[in-house]
Amino acid sequence: MHRGSLFRHADFRRLWAGDTASQFGTTVGYTAIPLLAAVTLAATPFEMGLLTAAQTLAFLLIGLPAGVWVDRLRRRRVMLTADFVRFALLLSVPLAWWAGVLTLAQLLVVVLLVGVATVFFDVAYQSYLPSLVGRERLLEGNAKLQAVQSVAGVAGPSGAGVLVQLVSAANTVLVTALGYLASALCLLRIRAVEPEPERTGHTRLLPQIAEGLRFVFSDKPLRASVACTATGNLFNGAFTAVEVLFLTRTVGLPPSAVGVLLATGSAGGILGAICSGAITRRIGHARSIWLVPLLTWPAHLLVPLAEPGWRLGLAGFGLVVAGFGIIVYNVASVSYRQAICPDRLLGRMNASARFVVWGTIPIGGLLGGALGEGLGLRGAMWVAVAGEAAAVLWVVCSPLRHMRDLPTEAKSDSAAA
């Protein structure tokens, strides 16, 4: 058994290193690809909505069966395959640009297929962590991994903005591709032998999907958290669809400044990841899921006020505060659902939760594009941030409000069935 910090756990360090490379590449891509579409390929607000939708549409299309397949396979192998596929797909973007044949249609297809690989990677990744570090270390493990994501969220967008101005957006996408390649190479070095997946219960696809969904929706705190995240992601999808256009066309920022502003939310996320364990111990696991977002998510309402000058700083402050609350909430809610789920159901449980909470993002992307066309970019931003702030009502009005702590041990299969 590994004691002390998880950084003394050699295989966790390898997983952490791979996650670091992957997250830095991903956050560079989250800025470079929209800038490539908006600035280089002259995408309209509706086309930007399509691009946002394509990034997460796969969670709606294959999210549920992916959980069944992940439970039937060794999870590290699934993650490796997904990383190599994402590397190859994203490499095609700069290659097409160098050949002078890059189109928005190709970008949409690449983003959609990368999303398919990401579905499998994310479901396998969240299902792999409990077996690698043990359930008693999940809060620490998730906090460290969220810290990496937040640091990448600061450095990635700002670095991407500078790279786009220096070497073009298409060439910057190459950084994202190399991040996935580095992630795969780190995963290959993990020495722990993953046990063969259990093959019990139903073997048909639909009953196994139903078992995962039933687990998620039969637990009241988990159901409230999933509904809250799904609603927040719906409106965040709308926000993401128009934020780059809003900042470049309405506020008038250059790509480098867009990257810096988008990075500020992740700066708050770094602090949230560092403090999440202490906050959870101080106020309780349940309160971390409802009280923290209630106090922090409404800060996003400052973002549509952005204008050159001091109001831009006000928008940045709103992103920092909201980013802090989002990460504390994410660490607490993800750790809870990993802790209470039996090993044999982890893939299906994570896939069911991801199907609901990420499946709303493409709908939100289309909503944001439509709102941008109908209400203008600033009007679309107002609707998006108001919806994000209201999402917290799911957990505020749930049994979580009357609880301090939540269970941290897996339910028995009879309770999960």
XYZ file of C-alpha atoms in Angstrom, residues 21-346:
326
model
C 0.840 16.290 -21.661
C -2.682 15.516 -22.810
C -4.275 18.413 -20.909
C -1.774 20.971 -22.173
C -2.350 19.809 -25.731
C -6.110 19.802 -25.280
C -6.291 23.337 -23.884
C -4.112 24.625 -26.712
C -6.549 22.998 -29.129
C -9.609 24.467 -27.378
C -8.268 27.929 -28.262
C -6.474 27.232 -31.550
C -9.295 25.339 -33.281
C -11.998 27.996 -32.693
C -9.510 30.697 -33.734
C -8.686 28.668 -36.847
C -12.393 28.504 -37.695
C -13.245 32.105 -36.750
C -10.215 33.980 -38.070
C -8.708 31.814 -40.813
C -11.791 30.035 -42.193
C -14.200 32.976 -41.516
C -16.838 30.847 -39.780
C -20.262 32.336 -39.013
C -21.820 32.189 -35.510
C -23.929 29.193 -36.610
C -20.854 27.393 -37.978
C -19.078 28.055 -34.670
C -22.063 26.472 -32.957
C -21.693 23.417 -35.196
C -18.002 23.212 -34.285
C -18.784 23.350 -30.565
C -21.487 20.711 -31.001
C -19.140 18.436 -32.956
C -16.625 18.422 -30.085
C -18.985 16.568 -27.747
C -21.667 15.093 -30.020
C -20.087 11.670 -29.612
C -21.209 11.575 -25.968
C -24.801 11.595 -27.246
C -24.177 9.178 -30.107
C -22.087 6.455 -28.445
C -21.733 7.491 -24.798
C -23.915 4.733 -23.354
C -22.641 1.724 -25.345
C -19.071 2.960 -24.802
C -19.476 2.287 -21.092
C -20.475 -1.325 -21.746
C -17.510 -1.868 -24.055
C -15.082 -0.263 -21.583
C -16.318 -2.611 -18.823
C -15.509 -5.558 -21.113
C -11.932 -4.439 -21.868
C -8.777 -3.538 -19.985
C -9.090 0.205 -19.485
C -5.464 1.183 -20.055
C -5.587 -0.451 -23.484
C -8.666 1.607 -24.362
C -6.901 4.805 -23.278
C -3.814 4.004 -25.355
C -5.867 3.335 -28.484
C -7.801 6.583 -28.022
C -4.598 8.622 -27.626
C -3.013 7.234 -30.810
C -6.230 7.811 -32.795
C -6.496 11.425 -31.590
C -2.855 12.059 -32.505
C -3.387 10.819 -36.066
C -6.615 12.751 -36.597
C -5.274 16.087 -35.378
C -2.054 15.676 -37.350
C -4.209 15.813 -40.505
C -5.155 19.464 -39.817
C -1.682 21.049 -40.218
C -0.927 18.601 -43.052
C -4.022 19.798 -44.938
C -3.131 23.409 -44.195
C 0.387 22.951 -45.559
C -1.119 21.408 -48.710
C -3.565 24.318 -49.066
C -6.694 22.123 -48.885
C -7.963 22.674 -45.318
C -11.718 23.354 -45.137
C -14.247 23.905 -42.369
C -15.859 20.591 -43.348
C -12.605 18.705 -42.649
C -12.216 20.537 -39.344
C -15.747 19.517 -38.313
C -15.112 15.852 -39.205
C -11.773 15.780 -37.353
C -13.287 17.377 -34.252
C -16.216 14.910 -34.330
C -13.957 11.844 -34.626
C -11.588 13.154 -31.938
C -14.695 13.438 -29.778
C -15.485 9.747 -30.389
C -11.997 8.763 -29.212
C -12.340 11.113 -26.240
C -15.547 9.375 -25.140
C -13.700 6.075 -24.812
C -10.649 7.675 -23.202
C -12.616 9.616 -20.572
C -14.870 6.713 -19.594
C -11.870 4.377 -19.302
C -9.802 7.003 -17.482
C -12.334 7.681 -14.728
C -12.930 3.935 -14.374
C -9.179 3.143 -14.217
C -8.233 5.547 -11.411
C -9.967 3.673 -8.525
C -8.141 0.423 -9.357
C -4.802 2.226 -9.698
C -4.779 4.268 -6.463
C -7.551 2.737 -4.323
C -10.887 4.260 -3.373
C -9.516 5.846 -0.206
C -7.151 8.001 -2.339
C -9.701 9.147 -4.916
C -10.168 12.660 -3.540
C -6.403 13.252 -3.540
C -5.971 11.703 -6.984
C -8.796 13.687 -8.565
C -7.572 16.909 -6.950
C -4.065 16.420 -8.375
C -5.414 15.615 -11.821
C -7.779 18.597 -11.703
C -4.836 20.800 -10.709
C -3.037 19.718 -13.875
C -6.132 20.515 -15.911
C -6.366 23.965 -14.352
C -2.679 24.771 -14.833
C -3.019 23.659 -18.447
C -6.088 25.850 -18.700
C -3.961 28.865 -17.763
C -0.906 28.128 -19.886
C -2.696 26.480 -22.835
C -5.021 29.270 -24.023
C -2.490 32.066 -23.479
C 0.252 30.041 -25.150
C -2.099 29.114 -27.978
C -2.991 32.769 -28.571
C 0.675 33.682 -28.907
C 1.440 30.660 -31.118
C -1.509 31.449 -33.400
C -0.117 34.943 -33.992
C 3.410 33.620 -34.538
C 2.948 30.414 -36.565
C -0.781 30.316 -37.576
C -3.694 28.487 -35.950
C -3.324 25.364 -38.107
C 0.287 24.850 -37.062
C -0.669 25.377 -33.418
C -3.040 22.385 -33.647
C 0.103 20.250 -34.027
C 0.841 20.940 -30.334
C -2.454 19.275 -29.418
C -1.613 16.231 -31.525
C 1.805 15.880 -29.883
C 0.184 16.122 -26.436
C -1.876 13.010 -27.132
C 1.195 11.173 -28.446
C 3.118 12.028 -25.258
C 0.164 10.856 -23.158
C 0.193 7.474 -24.880
C 3.939 7.061 -24.335
C 3.515 7.733 -20.588
C 0.644 5.258 -20.309
C 2.810 2.595 -21.941
C 5.228 2.875 -18.985
C 2.635 2.005 -16.303
C 3.747 -1.271 -14.711
C 0.659 -2.253 -12.694
C -1.094 -5.301 -14.156
C -4.761 -4.521 -14.682
C -7.019 -7.454 -13.789
C -9.180 -9.072 -16.438
C -12.649 -7.427 -16.381
C -15.408 -9.371 -14.646
C -17.932 -10.965 -16.973
C -21.046 -11.339 -14.871
C -24.735 -10.594 -15.308
C -26.263 -9.731 -18.668
C -24.179 -10.059 -21.820
C -26.573 -8.186 -24.088
C -25.935 -4.477 -24.728
C -29.265 -2.893 -23.734
C -29.639 -4.563 -20.304
C -26.064 -3.572 -19.452
C -26.704 0.039 -20.516
C -29.866 0.054 -18.403
C -27.911 -1.172 -15.379
C -25.526 1.778 -15.573
C -28.342 4.305 -15.996
C -30.286 2.763 -13.123
C -27.287 3.117 -10.815
C -26.877 6.823 -11.638
C -30.542 7.764 -11.277
C -31.384 5.618 -8.243
C -29.058 7.570 -5.955
C -30.649 10.928 -5.029
C -27.443 12.937 -4.339
C -25.832 11.553 -7.492
C -28.961 12.275 -9.547
C -29.062 15.899 -8.356
C -25.357 16.393 -9.097
C -25.697 14.919 -12.592
C -28.694 17.153 -13.343
C -26.795 20.216 -12.103
C -23.733 19.424 -14.227
C -25.853 18.669 -17.298
C -27.686 21.993 -17.043
C -24.464 23.907 -16.447
C -22.838 22.202 -19.433
C -25.848 22.952 -21.660
C -25.403 26.670 -21.130
C -21.609 26.429 -21.077
C -21.866 24.895 -24.549
C -23.787 27.987 -25.650
C -21.171 30.170 -23.946
C -18.282 28.369 -25.662
C -19.930 28.634 -29.086
C -19.890 32.427 -29.041
C -17.142 33.445 -26.600
C -14.312 33.671 -29.161
C -16.501 35.583 -31.617
C -17.691 37.848 -28.792
C -14.153 38.623 -27.653
C -12.698 39.107 -31.153
C -15.586 40.849 -32.937
C -17.599 42.614 -30.219
C -14.877 43.443 -27.675
C -12.160 43.701 -30.365
C -9.384 41.672 -28.728
C -6.447 40.167 -30.684
C -5.879 36.377 -30.473
C -3.140 36.707 -27.827
C -5.421 38.728 -25.531
C -8.267 36.248 -26.084
C -5.979 33.444 -24.932
C -4.935 35.351 -21.804
C -8.531 36.171 -20.844
C -9.727 32.598 -21.367
C -6.843 31.410 -19.189
C -8.035 33.428 -16.188
C -10.863 30.990 -15.437
C -8.337 28.193 -15.158
C -6.241 30.326 -12.789
C -9.184 30.155 -10.405
C -9.368 26.445 -11.132
C -5.775 25.941 -9.949
C -6.648 27.504 -6.614
C -9.811 25.400 -6.478
C -7.865 22.178 -7.083
C -5.325 23.084 -4.399
C -8.013 23.970 -1.871
C -10.615 21.319 -2.739
C -9.424 18.741 -0.218
C -9.214 21.266 2.624
C -12.601 22.761 1.720
C -14.257 19.338 1.594
C -12.839 18.397 4.994
C -13.769 21.766 6.493
C -17.372 22.157 5.295
C -18.209 18.576 4.309
C -18.440 16.618 1.070
C -22.114 17.384 0.467
C -21.706 21.116 1.067
C -18.821 21.236 -1.404
C -21.293 20.096 -4.048
C -24.036 22.683 -3.370
C -22.696 25.573 -1.254
C -19.490 26.287 -3.187
C -21.199 26.604 -6.610
C -24.016 28.665 -5.068
C -21.449 31.224 -3.891
C -19.187 31.221 -6.964
C -20.980 30.314 -10.213
C -23.028 33.563 -10.417
C -19.711 35.422 -10.925
C -19.956 34.365 -14.590
C -22.589 37.106 -14.944
C -19.705 39.605 -15.085
C -18.357 38.204 -18.381
C -20.898 39.755 -20.812
C -19.982 43.189 -19.380
C -16.552 42.932 -21.040
C -15.304 46.033 -22.865
C -11.795 47.376 -23.455
C -10.503 48.863 -20.207
C -11.481 48.181 -16.600
C -14.599 46.182 -17.549
C -12.325 43.606 -19.164
C -10.680 43.133 -15.756
C -14.109 42.722 -14.182
C -14.913 39.942 -16.666
C -11.589 38.278 -15.845
C -12.411 38.406 -12.137
C -15.743 36.708 -12.827
C -13.973 33.928 -14.721
C -11.506 33.396 -11.840
C -14.216 33.110 -9.160
C -16.436 30.842 -11.249
C -13.441 28.704 -12.269
C -12.561 28.190 -8.592
C -16.078 26.993 -7.782
C -16.357 24.717 -10.806
C -13.200 22.769 -9.914
C -14.083 22.337 -6.218
C -17.512 21.079 -7.310
C -16.029 18.744 -9.948
C -13.527 17.142 -7.549
C -16.219 16.528 -4.932
C -18.891 15.192 -7.296
C -16.599 12.966 -9.410
C -14.907 11.494 -6.328
C -18.299 10.685 -4.833
C -19.584 8.778 -7.837
C -16.313 6.865 -8.254
C -16.281 5.917 -4.558
C -19.814 4.487 -4.337
C -19.785 2.484 -7.580
C -18.815 -1.242 -7.671
C -15.789 -1.989 -9.879
C -17.742 -4.011 -12.428
C -20.097 -1.058 -13.052
C -17.533 1.754 -13.200
